[in-house]
PDB file of C-alpha atoms in Angstrom:
ATOM      1  CA  MET Z1425      91.957  48.958  51.449  1.00 55.00           C
ATOM      2  CA  GLY Z1426      92.383  48.015  55.132  1.00 62.00           C
ATOM      3  CA  MET Z1427      91.749  44.845  57.050  1.00 62.00           C
ATOM      4  CA  THR Z1428      88.477  46.284  58.305  1.00 66.00           C
ATOM      5  CA  SER Z1429      87.194  46.903  54.699  1.00 71.00           C
ATOM      6  CA  PRO Z1430      83.757  45.221  54.359  1.00 73.00           C
ATOM      7  CA  GLU Z1431      84.731  44.532  50.662  1.00 69.00           C
ATOM      8  CA  LEU Z1432      88.110  42.891  51.543  1.00 67.00           C
ATOM      9  CA  LEU Z1433      86.441  40.785  54.302  1.00 72.00           C
ATOM     10  CA  GLU Z1434      83.651  39.577  51.884  1.00 73.00           C
ATOM     11  CA  LEU Z1435      86.231  38.777  49.291  1.00 68.00           C
ATOM     12  CA  VAL Z1436      88.277  36.805  51.786  1.00 73.00           C
ATOM     13  CA  LYS Z1437      85.235  35.022  53.128  1.00 73.00           C
ATOM     14  CA  ASN Z1438      83.899  34.080  49.686  1.00 72.00           C
ATOM     15  CA  CYS Z1439      87.170  33.609  47.760  1.00 74.00           C
ATOM     16  CA  PRO Z1440      86.772  31.604  44.605  1.00 68.00           C
ATOM     17  CA  HIS Z1441      88.566  28.254  44.263  1.00 72.00           C
ATOM     18  CA  GLY Z1442      91.987  28.809  42.817  1.00 72.00           C
ATOM     19  CA  THR Z1443      92.461  32.450  44.279  1.00 71.00           C
ATOM     20  CA  GLU Z1444      93.872  31.148  47.757  1.00 69.00           C
ATOM     21  CA  ALA Z1445      97.382  32.187  47.110  1.00 76.00           C
ATOM     22  CA  LEU Z1446      96.223  35.582  45.882  1.00 78.00           C
ATOM     23  CA  ILE Z1447      94.245  36.129  49.021  1.00 75.00           C
ATOM     24  CA  THR Z1448      96.968  34.863  51.234  1.00 78.00           C
ATOM     25  CA  ARG Z1449      99.410  37.375  49.628  1.00 81.00           C
ATOM     26  CA  ILE Z1450      96.957  40.196  50.263  1.00 79.00           C
ATOM     27  CA  ILE Z1451      96.640  39.453  53.894  1.00 79.00           C
ATOM     28  CA  HIS Z1452     100.385  38.905  54.089  1.00 81.00           C
ATOM     29  CA  ILE Z1453     101.076  42.464  52.775  1.00 80.00           C
ATOM     30  CA  LEU Z1454      98.250  43.970  55.237  1.00 76.00           C
ATOM     31  CA  THR Z1455      99.792  42.157  58.164  1.00 76.00           C
ATOM     32  CA  GLN Z1456     103.507  43.225  57.550  1.00 76.00           C
ATOM     33  CA  GLN Z1457     103.002  46.429  59.521  1.00 74.00           C
ATOM     34  CA  MET Z1458     100.222  45.688  61.979  1.00 78.00           C
ATOM     35  CA  PRO Z1459      98.615  42.606  63.552  1.00 80.00           C
ATOM     36  CA  PRO Z1460      95.673  40.924  61.866  1.00 82.00           C
ATOM     37  CA  SER Z1461      92.304  42.268  62.886  1.00 81.00           C
ATOM     38  CA  HIS Z1462      89.951  40.005  64.792  1.00 85.00           C
ATOM     39  CA  GLU Z1463      87.551  39.940  61.842  1.00 84.00           C
ATOM     40  CA  ILE Z1464      90.289  38.722  59.431  1.00 83.00           C
ATOM     41  CA  VAL Z1465      91.634  36.146  61.884  1.00 88.00           C
ATOM     42  CA  GLU Z1466      88.170  34.616  62.126  1.00 88.00           C
ATOM     43  CA  ILE Z1467      87.458  34.346  58.455  1.00 85.00           C
ATOM     44  CA  ILE Z1468      90.818  32.813  57.846  1.00 86.00           C
ATOM     45  CA  ARG Z1469      90.366  30.431  60.579  1.00 88.00           C
ATOM     46  CA  ASP Z1470      86.863  29.431  59.250  1.00 85.00           C
ATOM     47  CA  LEU Z1471      88.462  28.978  55.683  1.00 83.00           C
ATOM     48  CA  TYR Z1472      91.274  26.875  56.978  1.00 85.00           C
ATOM     49  CA  TYR Z1473      89.161  24.503  58.990  1.00 85.00           C
ATOM     50  CA  LYS Z1474      86.144  24.215  56.708  1.00 81.00           C
ATOM     51  CA  ARG Z1475      87.311  24.705  53.065  1.00 79.00           C
ATOM     52  CA  ILE Z1476      91.100  25.225  52.574  1.00 77.00           C
ATOM     53  CA  SER Z1477      93.382  22.837  54.514  1.00 78.00           C
ATOM     54  CA  ASP Z1478      96.560  24.543  53.231  1.00 83.00           C
ATOM     55  CA  VAL Z1479      98.403  25.623  56.227  1.00 90.00           C
ATOM     56  CA  ARG Z1480     100.138  28.461  54.442  1.00 88.00           C
ATOM     57  CA  LEU Z1481      96.752  30.184  54.661  1.00 86.00           C
ATOM     58  CA  LEU Z1482      97.377  30.783  58.538  1.00 90.00           C
ATOM     59  CA  ILE Z1483     100.780  32.414  58.277  1.00 90.00           C
ATOM     60  CA  PRO Z1484      99.663  35.967  57.870  1.00 87.00           C
ATOM     61  CA  VAL Z1485      97.360  35.679  60.878  1.00 89.00           C
ATOM     62  CA  LEU Z1486      99.709  33.667  63.076  1.00 89.00           C
ATOM     63  CA  THR Z1487      99.731  36.282  65.823  1.00 85.00           C
ATOM     64  CA  GLY Z1488      96.096  36.193  66.061  1.00 87.00           C
ATOM     65  CA  LEU Z1489      95.636  32.395  66.656  1.00 89.00           C
ATOM     66  CA  GLU Z1490      95.457  30.476  69.815  1.00 89.00           C
ATOM     67  CA  LYS Z1491      98.634  28.815  71.306  1.00 90.00           C
ATOM     68  CA  SER Z1492      97.040  25.531  70.731  1.00 91.00           C
ATOM     69  CA  GLU Z1493      96.263  26.202  67.294  1.00 92.00           C
ATOM     70  CA  ILE Z1494      99.832  27.044  66.442  1.00 93.00           C
ATOM     71  CA  ILE Z1495     101.316  23.982  68.225  1.00 95.00           C
ATOM     72  CA  ASN Z1496      98.805  21.741  66.285  1.00 94.00           C
ATOM     73  CA  ALA Z1497      99.793  23.255  63.020  1.00 94.00           C
ATOM     74  CA  LEU Z1498     103.494  23.069  63.684  1.00 96.00           C
ATOM     75  CA  PRO Z1499     103.963  19.584  61.974  1.00 97.00           C
ATOM     76  CA  LYS Z1500     102.435  20.955  58.966  1.00 96.00           C
ATOM     77  CA  PHE Z1501     104.424  24.354  59.108  1.00 96.00           C
ATOM     78  CA  ILE Z1502     107.866  22.655  59.308  1.00 96.00           C
ATOM     79  CA  LYS Z1503     107.162  20.638  56.248  1.00 96.00           C
ATOM     80  CA  LEU Z1504     107.185  23.917  54.237  1.00 95.00           C
ATOM     81  CA  SER Z1505     110.126  25.230  52.397  1.00 94.00           C
ATOM     82  CA  PRO Z1506     113.014  26.408  54.690  1.00 94.00           C
ATOM     83  CA  PRO Z1507     112.391  30.037  53.882  1.00 94.00           C
ATOM     84  CA  VAL Z1508     108.670  29.778  54.797  1.00 94.00           C
ATOM     85  CA  VAL Z1509     109.564  27.875  58.030  1.00 95.00           C
ATOM     86  CA  LYS Z1510     112.050  30.707  58.925  1.00 94.00           C
ATOM     87  CA  GLU Z1511     109.262  33.251  58.261  1.00 91.00           C
ATOM     88  CA  VAL Z1512     106.800  31.361  60.490  1.00 93.00           C
ATOM     89  CA  PHE Z1513     109.166  31.206  63.295  1.00 93.00           C
ATOM     90  CA  ASN Z1514     110.284  34.934  62.905  1.00 90.00           C
ATOM     91  CA  ARG Z1515     106.431  35.791  63.132  1.00 87.00           C
ATOM     92  CA  LEU Z1516     106.045  33.690  66.165  1.00 89.00           C
ATOM     93  CA  LEU Z1517     108.950  35.011  67.987  1.00 86.00           C
ATOM     94  CA  ASP Z1518     108.794  38.599  67.094  1.00 78.00           C
ATOM     95  CA  SER Z1519     106.904  39.671  70.002  1.00 53.00           C
ATOM     96  CA  SER Z1520     107.508  43.355  69.318  1.00 40.00           C
ATOM     97  CA  ARG Z1521     104.801  43.102  66.465  1.00 45.00           C
ATOM     98  CA  THR Z1522     101.902  42.526  68.761  1.00 48.00           C
ATOM     99  CA  SER Z1523     100.819  42.668  72.381  1.00 46.00           C
ATOM    100  CA  GLN Z1524      98.702  39.502  72.082  1.00 49.00           C
ATOM    101  CA  THR Z1525      99.534  36.761  74.350  1.00 51.00           C
ATOM    102  CA  SER Z1526      98.848  33.708  71.894  1.00 44.00           C
ATOM    103  CA  LEU Z1527     102.334  33.719  70.566  1.00 74.00           C
ATOM    104  CA  LEU Z1528     104.889  31.056  71.558  1.00 86.00           C
ATOM    105  CA  SER Z1529     107.775  32.086  73.633  1.00 91.00           C
ATOM    106  CA  PRO Z1530     111.133  30.838  72.348  1.00 94.00           C
ATOM    107  CA  SER Z1531     111.419  27.924  74.915  1.00 95.00           C
ATOM    108  CA  GLU Z1532     107.750  27.043  74.085  1.00 95.00           C
ATOM    109  CA  LEU Z1533     108.387  26.813  70.509  1.00 96.00           C
ATOM    110  CA  LEU Z1534     111.554  24.705  70.747  1.00 97.00           C
ATOM    111  CA  ILE Z1535     109.709  22.494  73.356  1.00 98.00           C
ATOM    112  CA  ALA Z1536     106.843  22.037  70.927  1.00 97.00           C
ATOM    113  CA  LEU Z1537     109.128  20.888  68.149  1.00 98.00           C
ATOM    114  CA  HIS Z1538     110.709  18.139  70.232  1.00 98.00           C
ATOM    115  CA  ARG Z1539     107.090  16.911  71.144  1.00 97.00           C
ATOM    116  CA  ILE Z1540     106.143  16.400  67.379  1.00 97.00           C
ATOM    117  CA  SER Z1541     105.964  12.711  66.914  1.00 94.00           C
ATOM    118  CA  LEU Z1542     107.632  10.701  64.110  1.00 94.00           C
ATOM    119  CA  GLU Z1543     104.205   9.820  62.812  1.00 94.00           C
ATOM    120  CA  GLU Z1544     103.489  13.501  61.954  1.00 94.00           C
ATOM    121  CA  CYS Z1545     106.900  14.343  60.594  1.00 94.00           C
ATOM    122  CA  GLU Z1546     110.180  12.687  59.489  1.00 96.00           C
ATOM    123  CA  LEU Z1547     113.036  13.082  61.964  1.00 96.00           C
ATOM    124  CA  ARG Z1548     115.029  15.125  59.476  1.00 97.00           C
ATOM    125  CA  THR Z1549     112.259  17.533  59.103  1.00 97.00           C
ATOM    126  CA  ILE Z1550     112.131  18.117  62.952  1.00 97.00           C
ATOM    127  CA  ILE Z1551     115.894  18.402  63.052  1.00 97.00           C
ATOM    128  CA  ASN Z1552     115.880  21.069  60.421  1.00 97.00           C
ATOM    129  CA  ALA Z1553     113.334  22.924  62.349  1.00 97.00           C
ATOM    130  CA  THR Z1554     115.227  22.965  65.469  1.00 97.00           C
ATOM    131  CA  SER Z1555     118.308  24.088  63.695  1.00 96.00           C
ATOM    132  CA  VAL Z1556     116.259  27.314  62.591  1.00 95.00           C
ATOM    133  CA  CYS Z1557     115.863  28.073  66.269  1.00 95.00           C
ATOM    134  CA  PHE Z1558     119.506  27.504  67.116  1.00 96.00           C
ATOM    135  CA  ASN Z1559     120.703  29.782  64.431  1.00 94.00           C
ATOM    136  CA  GLU Z1560     118.900  32.568  66.286  1.00 93.00           C
ATOM    137  CA  ARG Z1561     121.524  32.951  68.821  1.00 92.00           C
ATOM    138  CA  SER Z1562     120.167  36.441  69.923  1.00 91.00           C
ATOM    139  CA  ILE Z1563     117.027  34.805  70.850  1.00 92.00           C
ATOM    140  CA  TYR Z1564     118.113  31.199  71.958  1.00 95.00           C
ATOM    141  CA  THR Z1565     120.517  32.438  74.838  1.00 95.00           C
ATOM    142  CA  ASP Z1566     121.925  30.083  77.431  1.00 96.00           C
ATOM    143  CA  ASP Z1567     119.281  31.092  79.799  1.00 96.00           C
ATOM    144  CA  ILE Z1568     116.385  30.064  77.312  1.00 96.00           C
ATOM    145  CA  LEU Z1569     118.209  26.884  76.363  1.00 98.00           C
ATOM    146  CA  ALA Z1570     118.563  25.955  80.179  1.00 98.00           C
ATOM    147  CA  VAL Z1571     114.812  26.433  80.448  1.00 97.00           C
ATOM    148  CA  VAL Z1572     114.257  24.112  77.443  1.00 98.00           C
ATOM    149  CA  LEU Z1573     116.567  21.399  78.749  1.00 98.00           C
ATOM    150  CA  GLN Z1574     115.118  21.306  82.221  1.00 98.00           C
ATOM    151  CA  GLN Z1575     111.435  20.942  80.806  1.00 98.00           C
ATOM    152  CA  LEU Z1576     112.435  18.365  78.147  1.00 98.00           C
ATOM    153  CA  VAL Z1577     114.437  16.186  80.640  1.00 98.00           C
ATOM    154  CA  GLU Z1578     111.478  15.750  82.876  1.00 97.00           C
ATOM    155  CA  MET Z1579     109.248  14.295  80.118  1.00 97.00           C
ATOM    156  CA  SER Z1580     108.240  10.686  79.984  1.00 94.00           C
ATOM    157  CA  PRO Z1581     109.521   9.285  77.450  1.00 95.00           C
ATOM    158  CA  ILE Z1582     112.313  11.751  77.019  1.00 97.00           C
ATOM    159  CA  PRO Z1583     111.954  13.271  73.424  1.00 97.00           C
ATOM    160  CA  ILE Z1584     114.034  11.524  70.841  1.00 96.00           C
ATOM    161  CA  LEU Z1585     115.904  14.693  69.953  1.00 97.00           C
ATOM    162  CA  PHE Z1586     116.759  15.604  73.504  1.00 98.00           C
ATOM    163  CA  MET Z1587     120.481  14.674  73.553  1.00 98.00           C
ATOM    164  CA  ARG Z1588     121.023  16.147  70.107  1.00 98.00           C
ATOM    165  CA  THR Z1589     119.738  19.411  71.622  1.00 98.00           C
ATOM    166  CA  VAL Z1590     121.993  18.865  74.752  1.00 98.00           C
ATOM    167  CA  LEU Z1591     124.949  18.551  72.434  1.00 98.00           C
ATOM    168  CA  GLN Z1592     124.054  21.508  70.410  1.00 97.00           C
ATOM    169  CA  THR Z1593     123.641  23.583  73.540  1.00 98.00           C
ATOM    170  CA  PHE Z1594     127.009  22.575  74.825  1.00 97.00           C
ATOM    171  CA  SER Z1595     128.599  23.428  71.430  1.00 96.00           C
ATOM    172  CA  LEU Z1596     127.082  26.828  71.363  1.00 96.00           C
ATOM    173  CA  TYR Z1597     127.714  27.613  75.058  1.00 97.00           C
ATOM    174  CA  PRO Z1598     130.697  25.736  76.447  1.00 96.00           C
ATOM    175  CA  LYS Z1599     130.338  27.571  79.616  1.00 96.00           C
ATOM    176  CA  MET Z1600     127.257  25.747  80.388  1.00 97.00           C
ATOM    177  CA  ALA Z1601     129.211  22.611  80.998  1.00 97.00           C
ATOM    178  CA  ASN Z1602     128.358  22.382  84.870  1.00 97.00           C
ATOM    179  CA  PHE Z1603     124.530  22.784  83.888  1.00 98.00           C
ATOM    180  CA  ILE Z1604     124.797  19.960  81.358  1.00 98.00           C
ATOM    181  CA  MET Z1605     126.288  17.760  84.225  1.00 98.00           C
ATOM    182  CA  ILE Z1606     123.138  18.409  86.150  1.00 98.00           C
ATOM    183  CA  ILE Z1607     121.160  17.267  83.156  1.00 98.00           C
ATOM    184  CA  LEU Z1608     123.294  14.219  82.780  1.00 98.00           C
ATOM    185  CA  GLN Z1609     122.806  13.447  86.538  1.00 98.00           C
ATOM    186  CA  ARG Z1610     119.025  13.700  85.909  1.00 98.00           C
ATOM    187  CA  LEU Z1611     119.193  11.252  83.171  1.00 98.00           C
ATOM    188  CA  ILE Z1612     120.951   8.824  85.352  1.00 98.00           C
ATOM    189  CA  THR Z1613     117.991   8.985  87.972  1.00 97.00           C
ATOM    190  CA  LYS Z1614     115.701   8.524  84.917  1.00 97.00           C
ATOM    191  CA  GLN Z1615     117.560   5.493  83.736  1.00 97.00           C
ATOM    192  CA  ALA Z1616     118.383   6.924  80.418  1.00 96.00           C
ATOM    193  CA  TRP Z1617     119.792   3.500  79.235  1.00 96.00           C
ATOM    194  CA  LYS Z1618     116.236   2.237  78.853  1.00 96.00           C
ATOM    195  CA  GLN Z1619     115.805   4.669  75.788  1.00 97.00           C
ATOM    196  CA  ALA Z1620     118.295   3.545  73.036  1.00 96.00           C
ATOM    197  CA  ARG Z1621     118.740   6.896  71.403  1.00 96.00           C
ATOM    198  CA  ILE Z1622     118.909   8.842  74.796  1.00 97.00           C
ATOM    199  CA  TRP Z1623     121.545   6.382  76.019  1.00 98.00           C
ATOM    200  CA  GLU Z1624     123.585   6.692  73.028  1.00 97.00           C
ATOM    201  CA  GLY Z1625     123.379  10.540  73.165  1.00 97.00           C
ATOM    202  CA  PHE Z1626     124.240  10.195  76.907  1.00 98.00           C
ATOM    203  CA  ILE Z1627     127.440   8.538  76.015  1.00 97.00           C
ATOM    204  CA  LYS Z1628     128.336  10.805  73.204  1.00 97.00           C
ATOM    205  CA  CYS Z1629     127.802  13.814  75.496  1.00 97.00           C
ATOM    206  CA  CYS Z1630     130.028  12.338  78.214  1.00 97.00           C
ATOM    207  CA  GLU Z1631     132.732  12.124  75.432  1.00 96.00           C
ATOM    208  CA  LYS Z1632     132.195  15.624  74.240  1.00 96.00           C
ATOM    209  CA  THR Z1633     132.271  17.208  77.945  1.00 97.00           C
ATOM    210  CA  ARG Z1634     135.119  15.288  79.466  1.00 94.00           C
ATOM    211  CA  PRO Z1635     136.806  15.842  81.892  1.00 95.00           C
ATOM    212  CA  HIS Z1636     133.569  17.373  83.395  1.00 96.00           C
ATOM    213  CA  SER Z1637     131.820  14.279  82.885  1.00 96.00           C
ATOM    214  CA  PHE Z1638     134.027  11.855  84.684  1.00 96.00           C
ATOM    215  CA  PRO Z1639     132.338  12.359  88.133  1.00 96.00           C
ATOM    216  CA  ILE Z1640     129.055  11.668  86.457  1.00 97.00           C
ATOM    217  CA  LEU Z1641     130.158   8.443  85.077  1.00 97.00           C
ATOM    218  CA  LEU Z1642     131.112   7.308  88.624  1.00 96.00           C
ATOM    219  CA  GLN Z1643     127.378   7.702  89.451  1.00 96.00           C
ATOM    220  CA  LEU Z1644     126.228   5.109  86.995  1.00 97.00           C
ATOM    221  CA  PRO Z1645     125.253   1.504  88.035  1.00 96.00           C
ATOM    222  CA  PRO Z1646     128.121  -0.956  87.440  1.00 95.00           C
ATOM    223  CA  SER Z1647     126.567  -2.543  84.407  1.00 95.00           C
ATOM    224  CA  GLN Z1648     125.921   0.538  82.562  1.00 96.00           C
ATOM    225  CA  LEU Z1649     129.453   1.950  83.396  1.00 96.00           C
ATOM    226  CA  LYS Z1650     130.856  -1.260  82.113  1.00 94.00           C
ATOM    227  CA  HIS Z1651     129.096  -0.917  78.845  1.00 94.00           C
ATOM    228  CA  ILE Z1652     130.431   2.664  78.264  1.00 95.00           C
ATOM    229  CA  LEU Z1653     133.951   1.603  79.145  1.00 92.00           C
ATOM    230  CA  GLN Z1654     133.785  -1.294  76.695  1.00 91.00           C
ATOM    231  CA  ILE Z1655     132.736   0.863  73.707  1.00 92.00           C
ATOM    232  CA  THR Z1656     134.827   4.058  74.284  1.00 91.00           C
ATOM    233  CA  SER Z1657     138.452   3.910  75.102  1.00 89.00           C
ATOM    234  CA  GLU Z1658     138.539   7.737  75.483  1.00 91.00           C
ATOM    235  CA  LEU Z1659     136.230   7.741  78.310  1.00 93.00           C
ATOM    236  CA  ARG Z1660     137.875   4.585  79.761  1.00 91.00           C
ATOM    237  CA  ASP Z1661     141.451   5.906  79.685  1.00 90.00           C
ATOM    238  CA  GLY Z1662     140.404   9.463  80.799  1.00 92.00           C
ATOM    239  CA  LEU Z1663     138.350   7.978  83.688  1.00 92.00           C
ATOM    240  CA  VAL Z1664     141.403   5.813  84.849  1.00 90.00           C
ATOM    241  CA  ARG Z1665     143.553   9.020  84.816  1.00 91.00           C
ATOM    242  CA  TYR Z1666     141.051  10.945  86.681  1.00 92.00           C
ATOM    243  CA  LEU Z1667     140.820   8.300  89.434  1.00 90.00           C
ATOM    244  CA  CYS Z1668     144.697   7.916  89.703  1.00 87.00           C
ATOM    245  CA  SER Z1669     144.945  11.718  90.205  1.00 89.00           C
ATOM    246  CA  MET Z1670     142.379  11.495  92.911  1.00 87.00           C
ATOM    247  CA  PRO Z1671     143.476  11.508  96.571  1.00 88.00           C
ATOM    248  CA  ILE Z1672     143.089   8.003  98.138  1.00 85.00           C
ATOM    249  CA  ALA Z1673     140.750   9.357 100.785  1.00 84.00           C
ATOM    250  CA  GLN Z1674     138.425  10.727  98.300  1.00 86.00           C
ATOM    251  CA  ARG Z1675     138.671   7.465  96.056  1.00 85.00           C
ATOM    252  CA  SER Z1676     137.647   5.635  99.148  1.00 86.00           C
ATOM    253  CA  SER Z1677     134.319   7.076  98.948  1.00 88.00           C
ATOM    254  CA  ILE Z1678     133.551   5.559  95.605  1.00 89.00           C
ATOM    255  CA  PRO Z1679     131.758   2.084  95.734  1.00 91.00           C
ATOM    256  CA  SER Z1680     133.836  -0.907  95.349  1.00 89.00           C
ATOM    257  CA  SER Z1681     131.555  -2.288  92.784  1.00 91.00           C
ATOM    258  CA  ILE Z1682     132.380   0.724  90.461  1.00 91.00           C
ATOM    259  CA  LEU Z1683     136.197   0.522  91.055  1.00 89.00           C
ATOM    260  CA  ILE Z1684     136.029  -3.057  90.247  1.00 88.00           C
ATOM    261  CA  VAL Z1685     134.447  -2.438  86.899  1.00 88.00           C
ATOM    262  CA  ILE Z1686     137.045  -0.002  85.936  1.00 88.00           C
ATOM    263  CA  GLU Z1687     139.916  -2.246  87.143  1.00 82.00           C
ATOM    264  CA  ASP Z1688     138.661  -5.283  85.219  1.00 74.00           C
ATOM    265  CA  ASP Z1689     138.378  -3.028  82.052  1.00 62.00           C
ATOM    266  CA  SER Z1690     141.684  -1.414  82.483  1.00 62.00           C
ATOM    267  CA  LYS Z1691     144.552  -3.934  82.797  1.00 62.00           C
ATOM    268  CA  ASN Z1692     147.430  -3.376  85.284  1.00 52.00           C
ATOM    269  CA  VAL Z1693     145.625  -0.604  87.170  1.00 59.00           C
ATOM    270  CA  ALA Z1694     144.864  -0.899  90.804  1.00 57.00           C
ATOM    271  CA  LEU Z1695     142.148   1.539  91.972  1.00 59.00           C
ATOM    272  CA  ILE Z1696     140.744   0.052  95.075  1.00 59.00           C
ATOM    273  CA  PRO Z1697     142.411   1.331  98.221  1.00 56.00           C
ATOM    274  CA  PRO Z1698     143.335  -1.379 100.620  1.00 56.00           C
ATOM    275  CA  SER Z1699     140.607  -0.275 103.174  1.00 54.00           C
ATOM    276  CA  ASN Z1700     137.906  -0.377 100.346  1.00 50.00           C
ATOM    277  CA  SER Z1701     138.667  -3.910  99.105  1.00 47.00           C
ATOM    278  CA  ALA Z1702     137.340  -6.123 101.709  1.00 41.00           C
TER     279      ALA Z1702
END
C-alpha cells in the first residue's frame, strides 16, 4: 500500500480518535525512502489544523510543508523528547531526500531557533535545540555559522542567546577569532550594553578571545570600558600589558579619555604619552 492508495488516504483522512499514533507511524514508514505525496501532505495538514493539534503528526510530512509552517511549529517541535527533536532536524537538514524548496537551510534553522520567544519556550529548551545543531559539525561549518552570526547581530533587539552562540562558535572554530572581533565591533556600534544579557556575553567573549579582543576594548566608550576593567582583572591586566608593549606613536592615537580610564584603574601605570596629556 503506497501513499497514493485511495484506501490509505481515506483511512488517514477519517482516522478514528485514538489511532493518531498508528497513523503517524504508518506515514513515517512510508516516507522513510521517499518524500510524502502532495495528497498525504494536504490530508495531514488538514488533520493537524482542524482536528489533531499534536505536532508529532507533522513530522513524517515535514518536507512537504511550507517554510513558514515549519518555523511556526518549531516551538512545539523542540519541546519533544531529544531523540525526536534530532529526528525533526535531520529531516529538515537532509536536503538529499527531496528536491522541494520548503526545507529550512542550516542557517535558517539556527536563526529561527534564536527568534523563538521565551513566552513560547523555556530558555533551556531553546538552548538544548541549538546544541543539537552545533553537534552536527559536518553541517554547521565555520562558513554557515558566520552567516548565522552576521544575520543575528543585525536584529533588534539582539536575540538573547546570541552571545552564547558567538562563544560556542569560537570554541568550535578558534580560527574564526578575527571574524568574532568584527561581530564585537558591530555590538559596540549597536550599544550592546543596553541589553544586559548581551553585554554580559560581550564581556565574557572578550575574556575568552584575548589578546584578540584588546583592540576592541579600546573602541568602547570610557564608561563601558571602566565597567569592564572593574569587574575582570584578567582583561584589565592584559590590556595594560598590551598598551605598554605598544609603540608610543601608536598609543598616541588612542583617545586620552580611554587611557585615563585605564590609568585610573591600574595603579602606578602611566599610559598617556606627554603629547597626549594636554
